[in-house]
Coordinates of C-alpha atoms in Angstrom, one line a residue:
Chain A
M127 CA 14.7 25.4 3.8
L128 CA 16.2 26.2 0.4
K129 CA 19.5 26.9 2.1
S130 CA 19.7 23.6 3.9
S131 CA 18.6 21.8 0.7
W132 CA 21.5 23.4 -1.2
I133 CA 23.9 22.3 1.5
V134 CA 22.6 18.7 1.4
F135 CA 22.7 18.7 -2.4
K136 CA 26.3 19.8 -2.4
K137 CA 27.2 17.3 0.3
D138 CA 25.6 14.4 -1.6
V139 CA 27.2 15.3 -4.9
K140 CA 30.6 15.6 -3.2
I141 CA 30.2 12.2 -1.6
E142 CA 29.5 10.7 -5.0
M143 CA 32.4 12.5 -6.6
K144 CA 34.7 10.9 -4.0
S145 CA 33.1 7.5 -3.6
R146 CA 32.0 6.9 -7.3
V147 CA 29.5 4.3 -6.1
L148 CA 26.9 5.2 -8.8
A149 CA 29.5 5.7 -11.6
F150 CA 31.6 2.5 -10.9
Q151 CA 29.0 0.1 -9.5
V152 CA 25.5 1.1 -10.6
L153 CA 26.2 2.2 -14.1
P154 CA 28.1 -1.0 -15.1
L155 CA 25.2 -2.9 -13.5
A156 CA 22.7 -1.1 -15.8
G157 CA 24.8 -2.0 -18.8
A158 CA 24.7 -5.6 -17.7
V159 CA 20.9 -5.5 -17.3
L160 CA 20.6 -4.1 -20.9
I161 CA 22.7 -6.9 -22.3
I162 CA 20.7 -9.5 -20.3
F163 CA 17.5 -8.1 -21.8
G164 CA 19.1 -8.6 -25.2
F165 CA 19.8 -12.2 -24.3
A166 CA 16.3 -12.7 -23.0
L167 CA 14.6 -11.4 -26.1
G168 CA 16.9 -13.0 -28.6
P169 CA 18.9 -11.4 -31.4
D170 CA 15.8 -10.3 -33.4
N171 CA 16.5 -6.6 -34.2
Q172 CA 12.8 -5.8 -34.8
V173 CA 11.7 -7.2 -31.5
L174 CA 14.6 -5.5 -29.7
S175 CA 14.0 -2.0 -31.2
R176 CA 10.3 -2.2 -30.4
A177 CA 10.9 -3.2 -26.8
A178 CA 13.8 -0.7 -26.4
P179 CA 11.9 2.2 -24.7
G180 CA 10.3 -0.1 -22.1
L181 CA 13.6 -2.0 -21.4
V182 CA 15.4 1.3 -21.0
W183 CA 12.9 2.6 -18.5
I184 CA 12.8 -0.6 -16.5
T185 CA 16.6 -0.3 -16.3
I186 CA 16.4 3.4 -15.2
L187 CA 13.8 2.3 -12.6
L188 CA 16.2 -0.2 -11.2
V189 CA 19.0 2.4 -11.2
S190 CA 16.9 5.0 -9.3
L191 CA 15.9 2.3 -6.7
L192 CA 19.6 1.6 -6.2
A193 CA 20.4 5.4 -6.1
V194 CA 17.8 6.0 -3.5
T195 CA 19.0 3.2 -1.4
R196 CA 22.5 4.5 -1.7
S197 CA 21.4 8.1 -0.9
I198 CA 19.6 7.0 2.3
A199 CA 22.5 4.7 3.3
I200 CA 24.7 7.9 3.5
E201 CA 22.4 9.3 6.2
D202 CA 21.9 6.0 8.0
E203 CA 24.9 6.5 10.2
I204 CA 23.6 9.6 12.0
G205 CA 19.9 8.5 11.6
A206 CA 16.8 10.6 12.3
D207 CA 18.0 11.6 15.7
G208 CA 21.2 12.9 14.4
I209 CA 19.4 14.9 11.7
R210 CA 17.2 16.5 14.3
L211 CA 20.3 17.2 16.4
F212 CA 22.1 19.0 13.6
G213 CA 19.1 21.2 13.1
I214 CA 18.7 20.4 9.4
D215 CA 15.3 21.3 8.1
P216 CA 13.6 18.0 7.1
G217 CA 12.0 19.6 4.0
G218 CA 15.4 20.9 3.0
L219 CA 17.0 17.6 3.6
Y220 CA 14.3 16.0 1.4
L221 CA 14.6 18.5 -1.4
G222 CA 18.4 18.4 -1.4
K223 CA 18.7 14.6 -1.5
T224 CA 16.0 14.4 -4.2
M225 CA 17.7 16.9 -6.4
A226 CA 21.1 15.2 -6.0
A227 CA 19.7 11.8 -6.7
T228 CA 17.7 13.2 -9.7
I229 CA 20.8 14.7 -11.3
Q230 CA 22.9 11.5 -10.8
V231 CA 20.2 9.1 -12.1
F232 CA 19.5 11.5 -15.0
L233 CA 23.2 11.4 -16.1
I234 CA 23.2 7.6 -15.8
G235 CA 19.9 7.5 -17.7
V236 CA 21.4 9.5 -20.6
V237 CA 24.2 7.0 -20.9
I238 CA 21.7 4.1 -20.8
I239 CA 19.5 5.6 -23.4
F240 CA 22.3 6.3 -25.8
S241 CA 23.9 2.9 -25.4
S242 CA 20.5 1.2 -25.8
A243 CA 19.9 3.0 -29.0
A244 CA 23.2 1.4 -30.2
I245 CA 22.8 -2.1 -28.9
F246 CA 19.1 -2.5 -29.6
N247 CA 19.5 -0.9 -33.1
S248 CA 16.6 1.4 -32.5
G249 CA 18.6 4.5 -33.6
F250 CA 17.3 8.0 -33.2
S251 CA 14.7 10.0 -35.1
D252 CA 14.6 13.8 -35.4
I253 CA 16.1 16.2 -32.9
L254 CA 12.8 17.4 -31.6
S255 CA 11.8 14.0 -30.4
I256 CA 15.1 13.5 -28.8
L257 CA 14.7 16.9 -26.9
A258 CA 11.3 15.8 -25.8
M259 CA 12.7 12.5 -24.6
V260 CA 15.4 14.2 -22.6
L261 CA 13.0 16.7 -21.0
G262 CA 10.5 13.9 -20.3
G263 CA 13.3 11.7 -19.0
F264 CA 14.4 14.5 -16.6
L265 CA 10.8 14.9 -15.3
A266 CA 10.4 11.1 -15.0
V267 CA 13.7 10.6 -13.1
G268 CA 12.7 13.6 -10.9
A269 CA 9.3 11.9 -10.1
L270 CA 11.0 8.6 -9.4
C271 CA 13.5 10.1 -7.1
S272 CA 11.0 12.3 -5.2
A273 CA 8.9 9.3 -4.4
G274 CA 11.9 7.1 -3.7
I275 CA 13.6 9.5 -1.3
L276 CA 10.3 10.1 0.5
F277 CA 10.0 6.4 1.2
G278 CA 13.7 6.2 1.9
M279 CA 13.3 8.9 4.6
M280 CA 10.5 6.9 6.1
S281 CA 13.0 4.0 6.4
L282 CA 15.5 6.4 8.0
A283 CA 13.1 7.3 10.8
S284 CA 12.2 3.7 11.5
N285 CA 13.4 0.2 10.9
V286 CA 11.6 -0.2 7.6
R287 CA 14.0 -2.5 5.8
E288 CA 15.4 -2.6 2.3
T289 CA 12.9 -5.3 1.2
L290 CA 10.0 -3.0 2.0
L291 CA 11.3 -0.1 0.0
P292 CA 10.8 -1.6 -3.5
L293 CA 7.3 -2.8 -2.6
L294 CA 6.2 0.7 -1.6
F295 CA 8.1 2.3 -4.5
L296 CA 7.0 0.2 -7.5
P297 CA 3.3 1.0 -7.5
V298 CA 4.1 4.7 -7.2
A299 CA 6.7 4.4 -9.9
A300 CA 4.4 2.5 -12.3
P301 CA 2.6 5.5 -13.9
V302 CA 6.0 7.3 -14.2
V303 CA 7.5 4.4 -16.1
L304 CA 4.4 4.2 -18.3
A305 CA 4.5 7.8 -19.2
A306 CA 8.3 7.9 -19.6
T307 CA 8.2 5.0 -22.0
K308 CA 5.6 6.7 -24.1
V309 CA 7.7 9.9 -24.3
S310 CA 10.7 7.8 -25.4
V311 CA 9.0 5.9 -28.1
P312 CA 9.2 8.7 -30.8
A313 CA 12.8 9.4 -30.2
L314 CA 13.7 5.7 -30.5
G315 CA 11.9 5.5 -33.8
G316 CA 8.3 4.9 -32.9
S317 CA 5.1 6.9 -33.6
K318 CA 4.8 10.4 -32.4
A319 CA 1.2 10.3 -31.2
S320 CA 0.3 12.3 -28.1
I321 CA 3.8 13.0 -26.9
L322 CA 2.8 16.4 -25.4
E323 CA 0.1 14.9 -23.2
W324 CA 2.6 12.4 -21.8
L325 CA 5.1 15.2 -21.1
G326 CA 2.3 16.9 -19.2
V327 CA 1.6 13.7 -17.2
L328 CA 5.2 13.5 -16.3
A329 CA 5.3 17.2 -15.2
V330 CA 2.2 16.7 -13.0
L331 CA 3.7 13.5 -11.5
F332 CA 7.0 15.2 -10.7
I333 CA 5.3 18.2 -9.1
A334 CA 2.8 16.1 -7.2
Y335 CA 5.4 13.7 -5.7
L336 CA 7.9 16.4 -4.9
S337 CA 5.3 18.6 -3.1
V338 CA 3.8 15.7 -1.2
G339 CA 7.3 14.7 -0.1
T340 CA 8.3 18.2 0.9
V341 CA 5.1 18.7 3.0
V342 CA 5.3 15.3 4.6
S343 CA 9.0 15.0 5.3
E344 CA 8.5 17.3 8.3
S345 CA 6.2 14.9 10.1
L346 CA 8.2 11.8 9.0
L347 CA 11.2 12.8 11.1
E348 CA 9.3 14.4 13.9
E349 CA 9.8 12.9 17.4
N350 CA 7.0 10.8 18.7
Chain B
M56 CA 11.8 -17.0 33.1
T57 CA 12.9 -15.5 29.8
L58 CA 10.6 -13.4 27.7
E59 CA 10.8 -13.2 24.0
V60 CA 8.1 -10.8 23.1
N61 CA 8.8 -10.8 19.4
A62 CA 9.1 -14.5 19.1
T63 CA 5.7 -15.2 20.6
K64 CA 3.9 -13.1 18.0
G65 CA 1.5 -15.3 16.0
N66 CA 2.6 -18.5 17.6
S67 CA -0.1 -20.0 19.7
E68 CA 2.1 -22.5 21.5
S69 CA 4.5 -19.9 22.9
Y70 CA 1.6 -18.1 24.5
D71 CA 1.7 -20.7 27.2
Q72 CA 5.1 -19.5 28.3
I73 CA 3.6 -16.5 29.9
P74 CA 0.9 -17.9 32.1
N75 CA 0.6 -14.9 34.4
V76 CA -0.3 -12.2 32.0
A77 CA -3.8 -12.0 33.4
H78 CA -2.6 -11.1 36.9
V79 CA -0.2 -8.4 35.8
E80 CA -1.1 -4.8 36.5
P81 CA -1.0 -3.8 32.9
R82 CA 0.5 -0.4 33.4
L83 CA 4.0 1.0 33.2
P84 CA 5.4 3.4 35.7
G85 CA 4.4 6.8 34.3
V86 CA 1.2 6.5 32.4
S87 CA 1.6 7.9 28.9
Q88 CA -1.1 9.5 26.8
E89 CA -1.1 6.4 24.6
D90 CA -1.8 4.2 27.6
G91 CA -4.7 6.2 28.6
E92 CA -6.1 6.1 25.1
L93 CA -5.7 2.3 25.0
D94 CA -7.5 1.9 28.4
S95 CA -10.5 4.0 27.3
A96 CA -10.7 2.2 24.0
L97 CA -10.7 -1.2 25.7
R98 CA -13.4 0.0 28.1
A99 CA -15.4 1.3 25.1
S100 CA -15.1 -2.0 23.3
Y101 CA -16.3 -3.9 26.3
H102 CA -19.7 -2.2 26.0
C103 CA -19.9 -2.8 22.2
R104 CA -22.9 -4.8 21.3
W105 CA -23.8 -3.5 17.8
R106 CA -21.1 -5.5 16.2
T107 CA -23.1 -8.8 16.7
I108 CA -26.2 -7.2 15.4
V109 CA -24.4 -6.0 12.3
G110 CA -22.8 -9.4 11.9
V111 CA -26.2 -11.2 12.0
L112 CA -27.7 -8.8 9.5
G113 CA -24.7 -9.2 7.3
L114 CA -25.1 -13.0 7.4
L115 CA -28.8 -12.8 6.6
T116 CA -28.3 -10.4 3.6
T117 CA -25.5 -12.6 2.3
L118 CA -27.7 -15.7 2.5
L119 CA -30.5 -13.8 0.8
T120 CA -28.1 -12.7 -2.0
L121 CA -27.0 -16.3 -2.5
V122 CA -30.6 -17.6 -2.7
L123 CA -31.8 -14.9 -4.9
G124 CA -28.7 -14.7 -7.1
L125 CA -28.3 -18.5 -7.6
F126 CA -31.9 -19.7 -7.8
V127 CA -34.6 -17.0 -8.0
T128 CA -33.3 -14.5 -10.5
P129 CA -33.6 -15.3 -14.2
P130 CA -30.5 -15.6 -16.3
V131 CA -29.3 -12.1 -17.1
Q132 CA -29.8 -11.2 -20.8
V133 CA -26.8 -11.4 -23.1
L134 CA -24.6 -12.7 -20.3
G135 CA -26.7 -15.7 -19.5
N136 CA -26.1 -17.7 -16.4
T137 CA -22.6 -16.2 -16.0
G138 CA -24.4 -13.0 -15.4
R139 CA -25.1 -14.2 -11.9
L140 CA -21.7 -13.0 -11.0
L141 CA -23.3 -9.6 -11.2
Y142 CA -24.5 -10.1 -7.6
V143 CA -20.9 -10.8 -6.3
H144 CA -18.3 -8.9 -8.3
P145 CA -19.7 -5.3 -8.4
A146 CA -20.6 -5.4 -4.7
L147 CA -17.1 -6.6 -3.7
A148 CA -15.5 -3.9 -5.9
W149 CA -17.6 -1.3 -4.2
G150 CA -16.5 -2.6 -0.8
A151 CA -12.8 -2.6 -1.7
L152 CA -12.4 0.4 -4.0
Y153 CA -14.7 2.9 -2.4
L154 CA -15.7 1.9 1.1
A155 CA -12.4 0.5 2.4
F156 CA -10.1 2.7 0.4
G157 CA -12.1 5.8 1.2
T158 CA -12.3 4.9 4.9
T159 CA -8.5 4.3 5.1
T160 CA -7.8 7.6 3.4
V161 CA -10.1 9.6 5.6
A162 CA -9.1 7.9 8.8
S163 CA -5.4 8.6 7.9
L164 CA -6.1 12.2 7.3
L165 CA -7.9 12.4 10.6
W166 CA -4.9 11.1 12.4
L167 CA -2.5 13.5 10.6
W168 CA -4.8 16.5 11.4
K169 CA -3.7 17.5 14.9
R170 CA -7.2 18.4 16.1
T171 CA -8.7 15.0 15.5
R172 CA -5.6 13.0 16.3
S173 CA -6.4 9.7 18.0
L174 CA -5.0 6.2 17.7
F175 CA -8.6 5.2 17.1
W176 CA -8.3 6.5 13.5
D177 CA -5.0 4.6 12.9
R178 CA -6.7 1.3 14.0
V179 CA -9.7 2.0 11.8
A180 CA -7.5 2.8 8.8
G181 CA -5.5 -0.4 9.3
A182 CA -8.5 -2.6 9.8
S183 CA -10.3 -1.1 6.9
A184 CA -7.3 -1.6 4.6
E185 CA -7.0 -5.3 5.6
V186 CA -10.6 -6.1 4.9
G187 CA -10.3 -4.0 1.7
A188 CA -7.3 -6.0 0.5
L189 CA -9.3 -9.2 1.0
F190 CA -12.3 -7.8 -0.9
L191 CA -10.0 -6.4 -3.7
A192 CA -8.3 -9.8 -4.1
L193 CA -11.8 -11.4 -4.3
T194 CA -12.9 -8.7 -6.8
L195 CA -9.9 -9.6 -9.0
I196 CA -10.6 -13.3 -8.7
T197 CA -14.3 -13.1 -9.4
G198 CA -13.6 -10.6 -12.2
S199 CA -11.1 -13.0 -13.7
I200 CA -13.6 -15.8 -13.6
W201 CA -16.1 -13.6 -15.3
G202 CA -13.6 -12.5 -17.9
R203 CA -12.8 -16.1 -18.7
T204 CA -16.4 -16.8 -19.5
T205 CA -17.2 -13.6 -21.4
W206 CA -14.0 -12.7 -23.2
G207 CA -12.3 -16.0 -23.1
V208 CA -9.3 -14.7 -21.2
W209 CA -8.4 -14.7 -17.5
W210 CA -6.7 -11.3 -17.7
T211 CA -6.5 -8.4 -20.1
W212 CA -4.5 -5.2 -19.9
D213 CA -7.6 -3.1 -19.6
A214 CA -7.4 0.2 -17.8
R215 CA -9.6 -0.7 -14.9
L216 CA -8.0 -4.1 -14.4
T217 CA -4.6 -2.6 -14.4
L218 CA -5.6 0.0 -11.9
T219 CA -7.1 -2.6 -9.6
A220 CA -3.9 -4.7 -9.7
V221 CA -1.8 -1.6 -8.8
L222 CA -4.2 -0.8 -6.0
L223 CA -3.8 -4.3 -4.6
V224 CA -0.1 -3.8 -4.5
L225 CA -0.6 -0.5 -2.8
Y226 CA -2.8 -2.1 -0.2
L227 CA -0.2 -4.8 0.4
G228 CA 2.6 -2.3 0.7
Y229 CA 0.5 -0.3 3.3
M230 CA -0.1 -3.5 5.3
A231 CA 3.6 -4.3 5.2
V232 CA 4.4 -0.8 6.5
R233 CA 1.9 -1.3 9.3
S234 CA 3.8 -4.3 10.5
V235 CA 7.0 -2.3 11.1
G236 CA 7.7 -1.6 14.7
G237 CA 7.9 1.6 16.7
S238 CA 5.9 3.5 19.2
P239 CA 2.1 3.6 18.5
S240 CA 2.1 7.2 17.5
A241 CA 5.2 7.1 15.4
K242 CA 3.7 4.0 13.6
A243 CA 0.4 5.8 13.1
T244 CA 2.1 8.8 11.4
R245 CA 4.1 6.5 9.2
N246 CA 1.1 4.5 8.3
S247 CA -1.0 7.5 7.5
I248 CA 1.6 9.0 5.3
T249 CA 1.8 5.8 3.3
A250 CA -1.9 5.7 3.0
L251 CA -1.9 9.3 1.8
I252 CA 0.7 8.7 -0.9
A253 CA -1.4 5.7 -2.0
A254 CA -4.4 8.0 -2.2
V255 CA -2.5 10.5 -4.3
D256 CA -1.3 7.7 -6.5
V257 CA -4.6 6.2 -7.3
P258 CA -6.1 9.0 -9.4
I259 CA -2.7 9.4 -11.2
V260 CA -2.6 5.7 -12.1
H261 CA -6.2 5.9 -13.1
F262 CA -5.7 8.7 -15.6
S263 CA -2.5 7.4 -17.0
V264 CA -3.7 3.8 -17.6
D265 CA -6.9 5.3 -19.0
W266 CA -4.9 7.3 -21.5
W267 CA -2.5 4.5 -22.2
N268 CA -5.5 2.5 -23.2
T269 CA -7.7 4.9 -25.0
L270 CA -4.8 6.2 -27.0
H271 CA -3.3 2.9 -28.1
Q272 CA -6.0 0.3 -28.0
K273 CA -9.2 1.5 -29.7
A274 CA -11.8 -0.7 -28.0
S275 CA -11.8 -1.4 -24.3
V276 CA -13.2 -4.9 -23.5
L277 CA -14.9 -3.6 -20.4
T278 CA -17.2 -1.3 -22.4
P279 CA -18.9 -3.6 -24.8
N280 CA -22.2 -2.5 -26.1
L281 CA -24.2 -4.8 -23.8
N282 CA -26.9 -2.3 -23.0
L283 CA -27.7 -4.1 -19.8
R284 CA -31.2 -3.3 -18.7
V285 CA -31.0 -3.9 -15.0
H286 CA -34.5 -3.9 -13.5
G287 CA -36.9 -5.8 -11.3
I288 CA -35.6 -8.7 -9.3
I289 CA -32.1 -8.3 -10.8
A290 CA -31.8 -4.7 -9.5
V291 CA -33.2 -5.7 -6.1
T292 CA -30.7 -8.6 -5.8
M293 CA -27.8 -6.4 -6.8
G294 CA -29.0 -3.8 -4.2
I295 CA -29.1 -6.5 -1.5
S296 CA -25.6 -7.7 -2.4
F297 CA -24.3 -4.2 -1.9
V298 CA -25.9 -4.0 1.5
A299 CA -24.5 -7.4 2.4
V300 CA -21.0 -6.5 1.5
T301 CA -21.2 -3.2 3.4
L302 CA -22.5 -4.9 6.6
I303 CA -19.9 -7.7 6.4
W304 CA -17.3 -5.0 5.9
V305 CA -18.4 -3.1 9.0
Y306 CA -18.5 -6.3 11.0
L307 CA -15.0 -7.5 9.9
V308 CA -13.5 -4.0 10.4
R309 CA -14.9 -3.8 13.9
L310 CA -13.6 -7.3 14.8
R311 CA -10.2 -6.5 13.4
Y312 CA -10.2 -3.3 15.4
E313 CA -10.9 -5.1 18.6
N314 CA -8.1 -7.6 17.8
M315 CA -5.7 -4.6 17.4
L316 CA -6.7 -3.3 20.8
L317 CA -6.2 -6.6 22.5
E318 CA -2.8 -7.1 20.7
Q319 CA -1.7 -3.7 21.9
A320 CA -2.8 -4.5 25.5
K321 CA -1.0 -7.8 25.3
E322 CA 2.2 -6.2 24.2
R323 CA 1.9 -3.6 27.0
A324 CA 1.4 -6.5 29.5
Y325 CA 4.5 -8.2 28.2
I326 CA 6.6 -5.1 28.5
S327 CA 5.2 -4.6 32.0
I328 CA 6.2 -8.2 33.0
S329 CA 9.7 -7.9 31.7
I330 CA 10.2 -4.5 33.5
Q331 CA 9.0 -6.1 36.7
E332 CA 11.3 -9.0 36.3
R333 CA 14.3 -6.8 35.6
L334 CA 13.4 -4.8 38.8
K335 CA 13.2 -8.0 40.8
E336 CA 16.5 -9.1 39.4
S337 CA 18.2 -5.9 40.3
E338 CA 16.7 -6.2 43.8
D339 CA 18.0 -9.8 44.1
V340 CA 21.5 -8.6 43.2
K341 CA 21.3 -6.0 46.0
Chain C
M48 CA -26.0 -23.5 -13.0
N49 CA -22.6 -23.2 -14.4
S50 CA -19.3 -24.1 -12.8
Y51 CA -17.7 -20.7 -13.2
V52 CA -20.6 -19.1 -11.3
V53 CA -20.3 -21.6 -8.5
A54 CA -16.5 -21.1 -8.4
G55 CA -17.0 -17.3 -8.2
Y56 CA -19.6 -17.4 -5.4
S57 CA -17.8 -20.0 -3.3
V58 CA -14.4 -18.4 -3.5
A59 CA -15.9 -15.1 -2.3
V60 CA -18.0 -16.6 0.5
V61 CA -15.5 -19.2 1.7
S62 CA -12.5 -16.9 1.9
T63 CA -14.5 -14.2 3.7
A64 CA -15.8 -16.8 6.1
I65 CA -12.3 -18.1 6.8
Y66 CA -11.0 -14.6 7.3
G67 CA -13.8 -13.7 9.7
A68 CA -13.5 -17.0 11.6
S69 CA -9.7 -16.5 12.0
L70 CA -10.3 -13.0 13.4
Y71 CA -12.8 -14.3 15.8
L72 CA -10.6 -17.2 17.0
K73 CA -7.7 -14.8 17.4
K74 CA -9.9 -12.5 19.5
M75 CA -10.9 -15.4 21.7
R76 CA -7.3 -16.4 22.2
L77 CA -6.2 -12.9 23.0
L78 CA -9.1 -12.5 25.5
K79 CA -8.1 -15.8 27.2
L80 CA -4.6 -14.7 27.4
M81 CA -5.6 -11.4 29.0
G82 CA -7.6 -13.3 31.6
G83 CA -11.1 -13.3 30.1
K84 CA -13.5 -10.7 29.0
D85 CA -14.2 -9.6 32.5
K86 CA -10.7 -8.4 32.9
L87 CA -11.5 -5.7 30.5
K88 CA -14.6 -4.6 32.4
P89 CA -14.0 -1.1 33.8
E90 CA -13.8 -1.4 37.6
N91 CA -15.5 1.9 38.3
D92 CA -18.6 0.9 36.5

């Protein structure tokens, strides 16, 4: 399983290196979303810097949704039957795709967070909070992608369409966004209360979604 | 005659286009396991009489709840007349959050577990979720009405309210997944996995919104120091309302289950018709 | 009696009744389409 997950991971990363869909299409879109948020809330610096963590995470949520859709679209051509035919382990496929999506969304997320600190004037506080935010951000993106790829694989095995994916994804993503926002508040200049607990919540979410996905992916692609 | 199986779904007029469904031998060449299961389930539902009894009992207890709740019971202390929603809201919440959600989760697990695998469980899970979604929506509406009179707002970002709203979205997502096509057992697996993910999600959302609230908003509006002493006729009426909701839930789930059976049988008959027509066409060509 | 209470009770009762009635009507329609209830009766009974 781990071997096939590594193969899938490398393949997905390579495809992105060549096609640059996330870098040249999704990342600019995220920037545009941040600017639109700025327009919607008005030029008041205080309001913007208070809202910054939430806005950042809604943007990252949108990015991970797009990344998941993209990641599944790559496999759409061969479909569930093709995957079975190639003899790729479904658990491995799931893990590999999740890891690839996580790394890619995480990198985009880092760019989003740093640029939002600049354009929303929230600035950064001490280095420890920033480290906590980066760690929490990785866990959060991991949780988002584990859940997203799981639903995406469901759509691969059937004709669940693009409109259904967000509906399934958002309620599962809600606690992740909540915890991730809380972890980002101190780094973006807010209060430091209970950051460790929220980091714990994110770790639990990541592990829970990833293990459910790994266990379940087998029966999702099975032939009925 | 052309058949449009998908187009006829949910459109009563187009049913008339297939007048001869009743006379079709409702079986495909080569009986699958799913076919056999559907046949025996249809046979079993023919003999079902307890649904009517449950329905009548549910209706009676509902009427009793209405009479007792609206006219007989005294105004609840502190809450006054608005407290009469005590006989509607908690019972609906019980039906949606515990009865329906629990049944859907357990039934989905029973499908996924190979030893108890039967399409029966998938239908139960779906029927239960649909009635649960209705009750949950009603819980939110009645709760909102109650909130308006007690706290002066229709909605507040309280932990329990937020969880309920997320749960409603989960229910709706599950129902949307159920409507996606495929073979019955492929659908059942997909549905069960969705229900399972929702079941994993609920405690997580519960804890995170709880923390979110307790950590950042000192007092929760849903735990005011009311010190309700529920006793006597008030307790009895509340108890009856819970029984009424449970009975109505059982009745509706059973009715929805029978609808699912008939729908499946109808689809099978359509497929059978179109196969027979194609066979006839190919014979005509010869 | 207060109008909030009436609204709460009636929205619960009426929408459940509408849902139940629509299920029942749909069942009747499906049964009719399948050729009546007797069609479902097992032959070897």
